[in-house]
GROMACS .gro file of N, CA and C in nm:
model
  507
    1UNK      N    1  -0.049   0.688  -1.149
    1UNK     CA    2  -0.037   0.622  -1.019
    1UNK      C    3  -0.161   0.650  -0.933
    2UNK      N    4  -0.163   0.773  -0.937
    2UNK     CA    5  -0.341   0.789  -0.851
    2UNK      C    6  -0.489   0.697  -0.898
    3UNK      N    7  -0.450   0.729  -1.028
    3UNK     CA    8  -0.593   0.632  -1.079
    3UNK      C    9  -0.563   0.458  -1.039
    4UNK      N   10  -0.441   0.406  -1.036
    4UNK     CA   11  -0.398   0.331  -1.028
    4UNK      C   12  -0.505   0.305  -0.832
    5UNK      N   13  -0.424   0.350  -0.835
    5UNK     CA   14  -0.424   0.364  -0.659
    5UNK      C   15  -0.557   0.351  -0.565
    6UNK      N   16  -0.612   0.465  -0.622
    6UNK     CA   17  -0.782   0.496  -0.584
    6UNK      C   18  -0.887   0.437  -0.636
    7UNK      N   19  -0.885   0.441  -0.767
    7UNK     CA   20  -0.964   0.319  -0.852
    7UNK      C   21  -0.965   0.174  -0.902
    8UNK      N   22  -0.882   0.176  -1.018
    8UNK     CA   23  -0.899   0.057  -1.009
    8UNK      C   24  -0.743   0.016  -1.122
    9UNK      N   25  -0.698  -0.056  -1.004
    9UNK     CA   26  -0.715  -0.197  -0.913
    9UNK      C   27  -0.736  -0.148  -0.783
   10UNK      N   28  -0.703  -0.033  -0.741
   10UNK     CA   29  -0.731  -0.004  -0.599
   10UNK      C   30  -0.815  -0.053  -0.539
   11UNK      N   31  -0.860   0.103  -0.459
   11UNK     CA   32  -0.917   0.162  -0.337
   11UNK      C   33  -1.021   0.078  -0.428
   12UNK      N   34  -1.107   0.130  -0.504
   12UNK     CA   35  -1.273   0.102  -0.524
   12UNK      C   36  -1.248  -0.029  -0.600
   13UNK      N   37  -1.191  -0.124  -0.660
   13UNK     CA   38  -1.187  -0.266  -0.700
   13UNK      C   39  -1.180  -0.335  -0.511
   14UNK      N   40  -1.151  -0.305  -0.441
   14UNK     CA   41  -1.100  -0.356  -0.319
   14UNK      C   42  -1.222  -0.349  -0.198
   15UNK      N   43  -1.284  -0.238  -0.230
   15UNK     CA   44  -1.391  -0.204  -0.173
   15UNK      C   45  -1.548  -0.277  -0.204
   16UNK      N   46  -1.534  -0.293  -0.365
   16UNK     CA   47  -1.635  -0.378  -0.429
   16UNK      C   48  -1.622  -0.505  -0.372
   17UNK      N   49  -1.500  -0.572  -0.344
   17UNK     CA   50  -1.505  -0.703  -0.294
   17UNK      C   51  -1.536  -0.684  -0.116
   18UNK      N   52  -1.509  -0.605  -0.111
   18UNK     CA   53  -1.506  -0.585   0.029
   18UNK      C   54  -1.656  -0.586   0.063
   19UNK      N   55  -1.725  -0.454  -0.011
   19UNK     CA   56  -1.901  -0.498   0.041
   19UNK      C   57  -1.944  -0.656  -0.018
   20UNK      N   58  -1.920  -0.704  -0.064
   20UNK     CA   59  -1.953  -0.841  -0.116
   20UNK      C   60  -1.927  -0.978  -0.035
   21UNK      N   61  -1.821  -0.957   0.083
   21UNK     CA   62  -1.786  -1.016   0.172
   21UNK      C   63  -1.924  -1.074   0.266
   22UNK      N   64  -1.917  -1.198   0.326
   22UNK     CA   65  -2.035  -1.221   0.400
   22UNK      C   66  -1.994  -1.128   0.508
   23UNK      N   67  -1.936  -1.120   0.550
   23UNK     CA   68  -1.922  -1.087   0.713
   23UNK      C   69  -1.907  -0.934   0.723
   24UNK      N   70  -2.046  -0.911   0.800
   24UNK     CA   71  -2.071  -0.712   0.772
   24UNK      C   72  -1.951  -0.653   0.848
   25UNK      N   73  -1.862  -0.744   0.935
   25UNK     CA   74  -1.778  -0.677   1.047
   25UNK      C   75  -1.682  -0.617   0.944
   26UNK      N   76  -1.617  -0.712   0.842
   26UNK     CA   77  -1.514  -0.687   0.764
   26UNK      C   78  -1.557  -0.584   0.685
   27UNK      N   79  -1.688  -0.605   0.620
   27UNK     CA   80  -1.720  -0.454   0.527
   27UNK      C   81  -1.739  -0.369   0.568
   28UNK      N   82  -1.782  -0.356   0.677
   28UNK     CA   83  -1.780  -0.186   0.729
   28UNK      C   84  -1.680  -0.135   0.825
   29UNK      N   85  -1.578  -0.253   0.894
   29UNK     CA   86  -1.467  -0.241   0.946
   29UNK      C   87  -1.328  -0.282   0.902
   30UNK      N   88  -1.284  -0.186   0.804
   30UNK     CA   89  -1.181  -0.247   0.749
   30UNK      C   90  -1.069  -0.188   0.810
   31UNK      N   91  -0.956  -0.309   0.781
   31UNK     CA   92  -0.829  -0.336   0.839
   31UNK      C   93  -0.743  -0.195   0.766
   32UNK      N   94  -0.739  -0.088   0.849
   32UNK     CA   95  -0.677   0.013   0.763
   32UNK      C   96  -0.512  -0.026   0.660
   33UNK      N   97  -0.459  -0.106   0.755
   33UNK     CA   98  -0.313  -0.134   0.645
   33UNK      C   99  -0.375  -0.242   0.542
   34UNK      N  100  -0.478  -0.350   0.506
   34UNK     CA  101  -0.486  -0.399   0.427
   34UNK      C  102  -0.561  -0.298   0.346
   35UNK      N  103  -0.631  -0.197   0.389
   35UNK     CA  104  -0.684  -0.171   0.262
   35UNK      C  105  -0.588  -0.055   0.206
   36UNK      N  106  -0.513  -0.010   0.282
   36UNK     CA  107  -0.416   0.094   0.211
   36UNK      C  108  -0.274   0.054   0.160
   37UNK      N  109  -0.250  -0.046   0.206
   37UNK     CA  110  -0.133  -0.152   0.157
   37UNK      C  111  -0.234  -0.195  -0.013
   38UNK      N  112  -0.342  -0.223   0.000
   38UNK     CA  113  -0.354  -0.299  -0.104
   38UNK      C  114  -0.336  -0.179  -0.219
   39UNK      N  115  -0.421  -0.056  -0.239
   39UNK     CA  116  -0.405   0.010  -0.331
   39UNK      C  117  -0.212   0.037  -0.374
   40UNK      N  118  -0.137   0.061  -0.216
   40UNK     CA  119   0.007   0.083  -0.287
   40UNK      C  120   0.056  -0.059  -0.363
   41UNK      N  121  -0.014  -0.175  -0.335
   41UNK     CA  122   0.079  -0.267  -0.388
   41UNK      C  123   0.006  -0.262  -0.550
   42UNK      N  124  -0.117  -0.219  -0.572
   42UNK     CA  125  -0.133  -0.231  -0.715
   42UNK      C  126  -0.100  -0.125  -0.783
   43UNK      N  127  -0.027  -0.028  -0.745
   43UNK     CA  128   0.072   0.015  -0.808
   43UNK      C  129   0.152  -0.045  -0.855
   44UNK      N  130   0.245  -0.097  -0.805
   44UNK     CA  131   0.350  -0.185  -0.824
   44UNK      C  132   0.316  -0.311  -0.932
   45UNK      N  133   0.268  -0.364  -0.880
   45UNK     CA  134   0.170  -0.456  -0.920
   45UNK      C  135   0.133  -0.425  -1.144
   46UNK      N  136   0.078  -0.323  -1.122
   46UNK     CA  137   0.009  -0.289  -1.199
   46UNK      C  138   0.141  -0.262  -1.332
   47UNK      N  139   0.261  -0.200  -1.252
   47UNK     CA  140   0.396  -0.164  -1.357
   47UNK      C  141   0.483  -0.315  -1.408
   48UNK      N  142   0.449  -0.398  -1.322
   48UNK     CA  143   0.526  -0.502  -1.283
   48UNK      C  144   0.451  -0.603  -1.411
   49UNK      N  145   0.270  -0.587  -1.458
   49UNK     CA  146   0.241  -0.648  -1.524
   49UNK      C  147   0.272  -0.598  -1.689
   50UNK      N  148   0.305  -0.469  -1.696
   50UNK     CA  149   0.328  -0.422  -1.800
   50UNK      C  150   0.226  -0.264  -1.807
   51UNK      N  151   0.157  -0.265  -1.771
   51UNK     CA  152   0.090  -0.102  -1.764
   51UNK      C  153   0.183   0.006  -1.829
   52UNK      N  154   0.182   0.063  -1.913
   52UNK     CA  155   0.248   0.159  -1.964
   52UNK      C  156   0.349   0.137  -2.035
   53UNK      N  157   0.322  -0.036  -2.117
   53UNK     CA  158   0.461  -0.042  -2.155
   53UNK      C  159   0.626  -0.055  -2.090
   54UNK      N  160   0.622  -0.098  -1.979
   54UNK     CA  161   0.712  -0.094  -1.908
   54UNK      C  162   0.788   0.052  -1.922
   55UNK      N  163   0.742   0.196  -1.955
   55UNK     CA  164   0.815   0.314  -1.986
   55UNK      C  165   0.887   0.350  -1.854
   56UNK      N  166   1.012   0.430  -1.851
   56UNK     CA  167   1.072   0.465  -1.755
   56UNK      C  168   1.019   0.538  -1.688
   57UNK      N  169   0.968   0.635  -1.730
   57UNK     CA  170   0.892   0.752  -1.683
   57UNK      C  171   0.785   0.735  -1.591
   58UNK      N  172   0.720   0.598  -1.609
   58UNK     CA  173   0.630   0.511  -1.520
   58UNK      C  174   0.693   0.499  -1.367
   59UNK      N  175   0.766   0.433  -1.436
   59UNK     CA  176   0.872   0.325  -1.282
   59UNK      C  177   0.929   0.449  -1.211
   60UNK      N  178   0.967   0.515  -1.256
   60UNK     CA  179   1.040   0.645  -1.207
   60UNK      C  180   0.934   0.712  -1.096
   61UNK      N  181   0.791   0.778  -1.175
   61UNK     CA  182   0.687   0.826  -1.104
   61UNK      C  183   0.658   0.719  -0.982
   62UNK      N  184   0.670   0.573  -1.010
   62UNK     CA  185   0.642   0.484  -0.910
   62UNK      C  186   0.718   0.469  -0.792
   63UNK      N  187   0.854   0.508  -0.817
   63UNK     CA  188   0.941   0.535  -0.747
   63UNK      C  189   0.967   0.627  -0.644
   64UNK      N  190   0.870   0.764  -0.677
   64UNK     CA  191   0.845   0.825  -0.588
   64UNK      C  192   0.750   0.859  -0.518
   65UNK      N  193   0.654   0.805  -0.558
   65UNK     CA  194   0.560   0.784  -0.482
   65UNK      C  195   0.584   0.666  -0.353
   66UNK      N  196   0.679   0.570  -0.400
   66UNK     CA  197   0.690   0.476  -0.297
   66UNK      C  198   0.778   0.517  -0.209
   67UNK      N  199   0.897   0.650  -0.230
   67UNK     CA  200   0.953   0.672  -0.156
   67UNK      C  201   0.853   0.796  -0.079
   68UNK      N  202   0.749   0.843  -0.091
   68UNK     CA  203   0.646   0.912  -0.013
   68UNK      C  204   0.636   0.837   0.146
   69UNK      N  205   0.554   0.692   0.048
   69UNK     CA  206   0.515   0.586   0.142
   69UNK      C  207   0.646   0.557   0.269
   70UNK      N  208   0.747   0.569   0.241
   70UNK     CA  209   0.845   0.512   0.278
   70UNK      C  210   0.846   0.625   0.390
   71UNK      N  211   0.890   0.754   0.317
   71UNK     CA  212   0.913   0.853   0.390
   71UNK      C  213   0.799   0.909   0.518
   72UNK      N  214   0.699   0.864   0.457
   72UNK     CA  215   0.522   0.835   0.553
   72UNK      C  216   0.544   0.788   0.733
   73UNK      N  217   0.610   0.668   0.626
   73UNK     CA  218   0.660   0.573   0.790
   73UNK      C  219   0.737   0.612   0.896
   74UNK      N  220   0.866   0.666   0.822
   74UNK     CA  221   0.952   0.744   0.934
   74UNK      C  222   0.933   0.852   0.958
   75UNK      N  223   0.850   0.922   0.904
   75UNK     CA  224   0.798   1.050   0.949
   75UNK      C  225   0.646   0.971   1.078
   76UNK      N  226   0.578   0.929   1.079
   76UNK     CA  227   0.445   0.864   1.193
   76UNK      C  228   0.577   0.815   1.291
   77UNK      N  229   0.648   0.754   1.292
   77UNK     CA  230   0.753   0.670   1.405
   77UNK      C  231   0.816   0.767   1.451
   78UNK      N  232   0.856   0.875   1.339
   78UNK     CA  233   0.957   0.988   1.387
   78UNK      C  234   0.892   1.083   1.524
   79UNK      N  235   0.766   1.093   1.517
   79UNK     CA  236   0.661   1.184   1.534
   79UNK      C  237   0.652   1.114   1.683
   80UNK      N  238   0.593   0.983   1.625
   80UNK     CA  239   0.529   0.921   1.759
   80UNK      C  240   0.602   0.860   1.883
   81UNK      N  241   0.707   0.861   1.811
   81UNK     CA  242   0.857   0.736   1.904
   81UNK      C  243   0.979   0.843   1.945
   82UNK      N  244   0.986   0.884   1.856
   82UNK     CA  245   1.116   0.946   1.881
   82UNK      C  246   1.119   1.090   1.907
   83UNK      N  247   1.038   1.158   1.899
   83UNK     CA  248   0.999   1.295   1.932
   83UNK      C  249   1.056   1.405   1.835
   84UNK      N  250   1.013   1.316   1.705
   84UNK     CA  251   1.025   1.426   1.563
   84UNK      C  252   1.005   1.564   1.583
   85UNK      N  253   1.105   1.679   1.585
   85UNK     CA  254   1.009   1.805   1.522
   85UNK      C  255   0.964   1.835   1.434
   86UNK      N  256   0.924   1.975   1.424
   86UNK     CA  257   0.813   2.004   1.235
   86UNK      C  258   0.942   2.020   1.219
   87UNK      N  259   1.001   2.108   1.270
   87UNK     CA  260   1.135   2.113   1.102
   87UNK      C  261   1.216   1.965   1.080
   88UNK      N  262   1.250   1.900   1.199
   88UNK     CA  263   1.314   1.754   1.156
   88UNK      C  264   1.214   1.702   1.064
   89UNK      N  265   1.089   1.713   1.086
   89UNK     CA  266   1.012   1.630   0.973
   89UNK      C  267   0.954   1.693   0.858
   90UNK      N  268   0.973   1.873   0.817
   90UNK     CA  269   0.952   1.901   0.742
   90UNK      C  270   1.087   1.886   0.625
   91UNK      N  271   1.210   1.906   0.689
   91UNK     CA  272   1.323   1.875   0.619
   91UNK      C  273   1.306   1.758   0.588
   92UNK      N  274   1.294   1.661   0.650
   92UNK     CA  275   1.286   1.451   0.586
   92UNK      C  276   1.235   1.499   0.464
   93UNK      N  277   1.100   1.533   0.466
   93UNK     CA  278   0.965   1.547   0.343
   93UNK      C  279   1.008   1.659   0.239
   94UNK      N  280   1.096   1.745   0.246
   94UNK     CA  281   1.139   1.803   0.141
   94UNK      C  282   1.239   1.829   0.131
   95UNK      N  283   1.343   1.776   0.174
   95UNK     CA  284   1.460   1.784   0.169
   95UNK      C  285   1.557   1.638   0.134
   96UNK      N  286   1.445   1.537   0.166
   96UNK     CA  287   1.485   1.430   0.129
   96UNK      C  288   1.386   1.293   0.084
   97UNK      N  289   1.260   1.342   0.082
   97UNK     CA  290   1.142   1.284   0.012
   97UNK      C  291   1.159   1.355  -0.135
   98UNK      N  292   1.133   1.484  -0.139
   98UNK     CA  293   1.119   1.575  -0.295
   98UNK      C  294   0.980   1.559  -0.242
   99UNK      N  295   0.920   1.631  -0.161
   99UNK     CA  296   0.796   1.720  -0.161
   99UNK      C  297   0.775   1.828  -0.168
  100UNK      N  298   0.677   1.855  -0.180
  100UNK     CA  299   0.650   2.007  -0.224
  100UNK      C  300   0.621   2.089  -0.039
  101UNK      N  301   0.634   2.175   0.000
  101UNK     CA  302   0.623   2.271   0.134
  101UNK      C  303   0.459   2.190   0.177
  102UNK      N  304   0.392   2.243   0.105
  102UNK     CA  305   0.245   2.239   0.121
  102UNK      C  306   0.218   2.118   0.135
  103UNK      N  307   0.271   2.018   0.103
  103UNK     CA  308   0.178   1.920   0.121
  103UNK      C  309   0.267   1.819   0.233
  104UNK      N  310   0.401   1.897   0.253
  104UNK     CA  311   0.495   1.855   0.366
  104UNK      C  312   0.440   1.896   0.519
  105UNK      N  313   0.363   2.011   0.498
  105UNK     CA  314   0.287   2.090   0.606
  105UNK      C  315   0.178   2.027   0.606
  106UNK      N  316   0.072   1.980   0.557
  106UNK     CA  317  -0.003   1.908   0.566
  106UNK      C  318   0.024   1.777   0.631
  107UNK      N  319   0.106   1.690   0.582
  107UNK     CA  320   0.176   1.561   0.628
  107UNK      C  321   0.250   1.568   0.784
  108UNK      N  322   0.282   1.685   0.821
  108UNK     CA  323   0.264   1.700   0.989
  108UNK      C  324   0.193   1.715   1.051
  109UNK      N  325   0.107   1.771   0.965
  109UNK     CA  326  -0.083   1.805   1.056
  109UNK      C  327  -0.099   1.688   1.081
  110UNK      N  328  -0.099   1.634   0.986
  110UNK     CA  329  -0.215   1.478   0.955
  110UNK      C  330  -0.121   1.381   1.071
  111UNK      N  331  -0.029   1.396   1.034
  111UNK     CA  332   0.071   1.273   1.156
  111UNK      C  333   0.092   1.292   1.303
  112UNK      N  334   0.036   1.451   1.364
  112UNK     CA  335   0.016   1.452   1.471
  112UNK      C  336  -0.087   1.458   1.482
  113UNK      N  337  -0.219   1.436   1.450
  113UNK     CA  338  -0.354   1.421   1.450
  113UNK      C  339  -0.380   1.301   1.476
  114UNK      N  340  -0.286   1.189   1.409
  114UNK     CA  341  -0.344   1.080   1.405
  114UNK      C  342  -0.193   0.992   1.456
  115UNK      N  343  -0.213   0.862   1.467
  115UNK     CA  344  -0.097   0.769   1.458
  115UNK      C  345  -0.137   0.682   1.372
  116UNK      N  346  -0.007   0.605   1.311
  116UNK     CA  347  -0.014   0.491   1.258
  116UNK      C  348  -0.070   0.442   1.114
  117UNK      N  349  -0.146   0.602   1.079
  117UNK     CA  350  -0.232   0.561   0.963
  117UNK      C  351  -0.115   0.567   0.890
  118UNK      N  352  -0.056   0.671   0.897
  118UNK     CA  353   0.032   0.673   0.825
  118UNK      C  354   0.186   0.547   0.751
  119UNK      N  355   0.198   0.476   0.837
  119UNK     CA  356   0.276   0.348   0.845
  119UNK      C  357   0.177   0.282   0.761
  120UNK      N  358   0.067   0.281   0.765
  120UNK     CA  359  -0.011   0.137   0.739
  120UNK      C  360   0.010   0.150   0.572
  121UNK      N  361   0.004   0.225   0.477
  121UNK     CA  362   0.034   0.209   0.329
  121UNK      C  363   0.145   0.111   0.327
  122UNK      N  364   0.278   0.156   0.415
  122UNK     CA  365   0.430   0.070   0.384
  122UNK      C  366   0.349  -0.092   0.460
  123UNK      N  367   0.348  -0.080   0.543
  123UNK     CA  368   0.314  -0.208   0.624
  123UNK      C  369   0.247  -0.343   0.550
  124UNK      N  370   0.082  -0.243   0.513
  124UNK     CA  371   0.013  -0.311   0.443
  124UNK      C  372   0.075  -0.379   0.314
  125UNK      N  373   0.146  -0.318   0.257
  125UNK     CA  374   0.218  -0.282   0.126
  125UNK      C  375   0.299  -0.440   0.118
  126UNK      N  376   0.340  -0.439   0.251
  126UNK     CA  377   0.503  -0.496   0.263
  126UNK      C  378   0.433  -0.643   0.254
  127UNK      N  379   0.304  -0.645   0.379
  127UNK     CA  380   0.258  -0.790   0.382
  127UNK      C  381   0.196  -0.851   0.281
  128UNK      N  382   0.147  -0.774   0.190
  128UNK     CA  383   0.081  -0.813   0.093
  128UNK      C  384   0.154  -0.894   0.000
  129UNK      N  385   0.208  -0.760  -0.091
  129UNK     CA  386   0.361  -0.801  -0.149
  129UNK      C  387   0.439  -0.945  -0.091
  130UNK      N  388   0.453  -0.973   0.014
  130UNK     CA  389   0.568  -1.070   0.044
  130UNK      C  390   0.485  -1.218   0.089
  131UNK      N  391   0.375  -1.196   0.091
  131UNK     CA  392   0.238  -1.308   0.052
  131UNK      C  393   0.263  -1.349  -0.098
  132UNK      N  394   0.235  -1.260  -0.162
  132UNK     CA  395   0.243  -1.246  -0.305
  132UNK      C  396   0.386  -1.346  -0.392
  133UNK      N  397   0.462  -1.298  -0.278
  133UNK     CA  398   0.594  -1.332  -0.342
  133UNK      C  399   0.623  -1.501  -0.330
  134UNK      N  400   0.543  -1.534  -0.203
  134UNK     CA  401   0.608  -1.653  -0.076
  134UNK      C  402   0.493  -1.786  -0.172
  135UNK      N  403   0.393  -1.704  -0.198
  135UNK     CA  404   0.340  -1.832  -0.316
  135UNK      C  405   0.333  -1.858  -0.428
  136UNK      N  406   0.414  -1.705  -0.509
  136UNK     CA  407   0.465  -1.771  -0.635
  136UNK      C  408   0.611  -1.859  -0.626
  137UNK      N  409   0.668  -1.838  -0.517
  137UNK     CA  410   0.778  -1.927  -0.523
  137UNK      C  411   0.726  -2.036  -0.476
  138UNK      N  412   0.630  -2.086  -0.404
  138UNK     CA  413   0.636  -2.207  -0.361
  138UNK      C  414   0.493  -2.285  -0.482
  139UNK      N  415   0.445  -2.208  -0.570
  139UNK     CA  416   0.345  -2.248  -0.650
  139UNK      C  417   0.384  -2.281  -0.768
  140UNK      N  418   0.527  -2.169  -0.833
  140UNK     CA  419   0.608  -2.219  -0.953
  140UNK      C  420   0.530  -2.176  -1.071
  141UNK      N  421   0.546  -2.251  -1.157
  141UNK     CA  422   0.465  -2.283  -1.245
  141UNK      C  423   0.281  -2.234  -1.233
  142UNK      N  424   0.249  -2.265  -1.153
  142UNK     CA  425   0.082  -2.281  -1.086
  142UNK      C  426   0.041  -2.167  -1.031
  143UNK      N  427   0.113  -2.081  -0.993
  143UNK     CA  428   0.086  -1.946  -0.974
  143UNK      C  429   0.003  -1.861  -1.069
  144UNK      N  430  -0.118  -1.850  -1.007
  144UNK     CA  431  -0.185  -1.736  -1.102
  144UNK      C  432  -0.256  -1.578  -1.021
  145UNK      N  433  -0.193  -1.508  -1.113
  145UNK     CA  434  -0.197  -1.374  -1.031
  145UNK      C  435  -0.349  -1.349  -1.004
  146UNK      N  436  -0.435  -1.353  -1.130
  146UNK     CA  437  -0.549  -1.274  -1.109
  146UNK      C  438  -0.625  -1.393  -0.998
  147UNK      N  439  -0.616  -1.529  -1.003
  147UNK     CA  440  -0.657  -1.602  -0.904
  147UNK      C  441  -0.626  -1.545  -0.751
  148UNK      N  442  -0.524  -1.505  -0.701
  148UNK     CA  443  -0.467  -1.528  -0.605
  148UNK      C  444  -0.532  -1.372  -0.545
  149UNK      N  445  -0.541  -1.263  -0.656
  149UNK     CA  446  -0.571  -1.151  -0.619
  149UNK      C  447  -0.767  -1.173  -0.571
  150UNK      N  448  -0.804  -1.226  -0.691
  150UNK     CA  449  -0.960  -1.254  -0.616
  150UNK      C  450  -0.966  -1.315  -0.509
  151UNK      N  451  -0.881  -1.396  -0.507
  151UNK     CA  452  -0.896  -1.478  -0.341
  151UNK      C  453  -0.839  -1.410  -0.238
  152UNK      N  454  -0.744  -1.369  -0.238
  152UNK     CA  455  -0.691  -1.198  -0.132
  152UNK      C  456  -0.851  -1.152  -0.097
  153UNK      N  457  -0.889  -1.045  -0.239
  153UNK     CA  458  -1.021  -0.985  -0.160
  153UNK      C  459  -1.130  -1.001  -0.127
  154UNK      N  460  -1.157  -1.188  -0.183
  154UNK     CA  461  -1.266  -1.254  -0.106
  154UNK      C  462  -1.301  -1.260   0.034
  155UNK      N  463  -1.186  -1.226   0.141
  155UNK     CA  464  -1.206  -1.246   0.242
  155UNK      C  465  -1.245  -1.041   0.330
  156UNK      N  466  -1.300  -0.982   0.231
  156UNK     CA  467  -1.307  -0.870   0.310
  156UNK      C  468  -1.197  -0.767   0.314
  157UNK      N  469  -1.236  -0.695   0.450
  157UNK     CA  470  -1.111  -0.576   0.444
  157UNK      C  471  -0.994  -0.603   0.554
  158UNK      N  472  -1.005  -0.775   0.580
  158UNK     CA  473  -0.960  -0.851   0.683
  158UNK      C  474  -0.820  -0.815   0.727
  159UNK      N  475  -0.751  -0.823   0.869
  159UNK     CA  476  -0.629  -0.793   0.866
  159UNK      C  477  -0.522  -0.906   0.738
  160UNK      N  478  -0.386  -0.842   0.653
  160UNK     CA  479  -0.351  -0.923   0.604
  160UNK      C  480  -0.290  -1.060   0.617
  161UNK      N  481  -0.255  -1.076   0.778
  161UNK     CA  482  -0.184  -1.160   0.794
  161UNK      C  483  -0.324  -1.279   0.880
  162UNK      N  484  -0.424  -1.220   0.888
  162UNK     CA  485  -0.586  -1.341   0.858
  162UNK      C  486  -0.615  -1.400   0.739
  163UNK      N  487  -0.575  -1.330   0.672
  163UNK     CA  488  -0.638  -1.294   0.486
  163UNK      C  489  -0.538  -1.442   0.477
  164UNK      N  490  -0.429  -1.433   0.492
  164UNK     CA  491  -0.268  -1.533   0.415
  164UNK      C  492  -0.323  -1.673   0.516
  165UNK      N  493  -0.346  -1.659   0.676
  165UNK     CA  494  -0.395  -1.759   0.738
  165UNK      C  495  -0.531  -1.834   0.621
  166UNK      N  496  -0.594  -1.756   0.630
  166UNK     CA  497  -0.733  -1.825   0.547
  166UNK      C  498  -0.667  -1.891   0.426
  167UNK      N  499  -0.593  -1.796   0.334
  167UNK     CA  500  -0.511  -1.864   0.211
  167UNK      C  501  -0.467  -1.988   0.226
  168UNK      N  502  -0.414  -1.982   0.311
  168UNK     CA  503  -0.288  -2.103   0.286
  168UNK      C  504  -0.373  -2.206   0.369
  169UNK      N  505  -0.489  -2.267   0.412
  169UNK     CA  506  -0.580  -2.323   0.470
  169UNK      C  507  -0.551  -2.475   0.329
   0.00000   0.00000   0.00000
């Protein structure tokens, strides 16, 4: 799932298109949920085409990693909205994510340091994905993945819901 994630199809397949983009705003200013949505969705993505044999052990690992992502979100909202504590949010992350202490303690640093980054994996994730979904149903037949994915990162590190505007043009 990491190589998945970070390399390639990821982070650095995503990035290659990204410097290749005309517009320097998009390559050197990228849309943090499209580009971190995009690596979680080629996860998915990547199990969904067959990667590993469809093995359980795959989908399973994929599974929790997405419930990370998941758990990501309501832990940044928990934090930022609702006035999460460390232990309310260290319990979420290991008590009901399956994280490890250390990297549950880390994941409160990082979420009161920052906002929002954290959401943007699920977010990005969600818009991508449901782009993904909204024109193989309406394409049928004519739907082609690796098409649709080059044309996604033709447009940069653009927000996703510009990226689907430009698409559907």
């Amino acid at each position: 799932m990491l190589n998945i994630h970070e390399a390639i199809p990821g982070h650095y397949t995503q990035l290659v298109y990204s410097n290749e983009s005309p517009s320097m705003i998009k390559s050197l200013f990228g849309n943090g949920a499209m580009v971190e949505g995009w690596a979680v969705y080629t996860e998915r993505m990547m199990l969904e085409e067959g990667y590993g044999d469809f093995e359980p052990e795959l989908w399973l690992m994929y599974y929790k990693w997405n419930l990370r992502v998941i758990a990501n979100t309501i832990l940044d909202y928990g934090i930022q909205v609702q006035g999460m504590t460390e232990q309310e949010a260290l319990n979420l992350m290991t008590q009901e994510a399956f994280q490890q202490t250390a990297e549950a303690e880390g994941k409160w640093r990082r979420a009161t340091l920052s906002q929002v980054q954290l959401t943007s994996y699920y977010s990005g994730y969600r818009e991508i994905y449901d782009f993904r979904e909204e024109l193989k149903m309406s394409q049928g037949e004519q739907f082609d993945l690796k098409g649709f994915h080059e044309q996604f990162l033709s447009y940069g590190s653009a927000p996703v819901k510009y990226i689907r505007e430009l698409m559907m043009k």
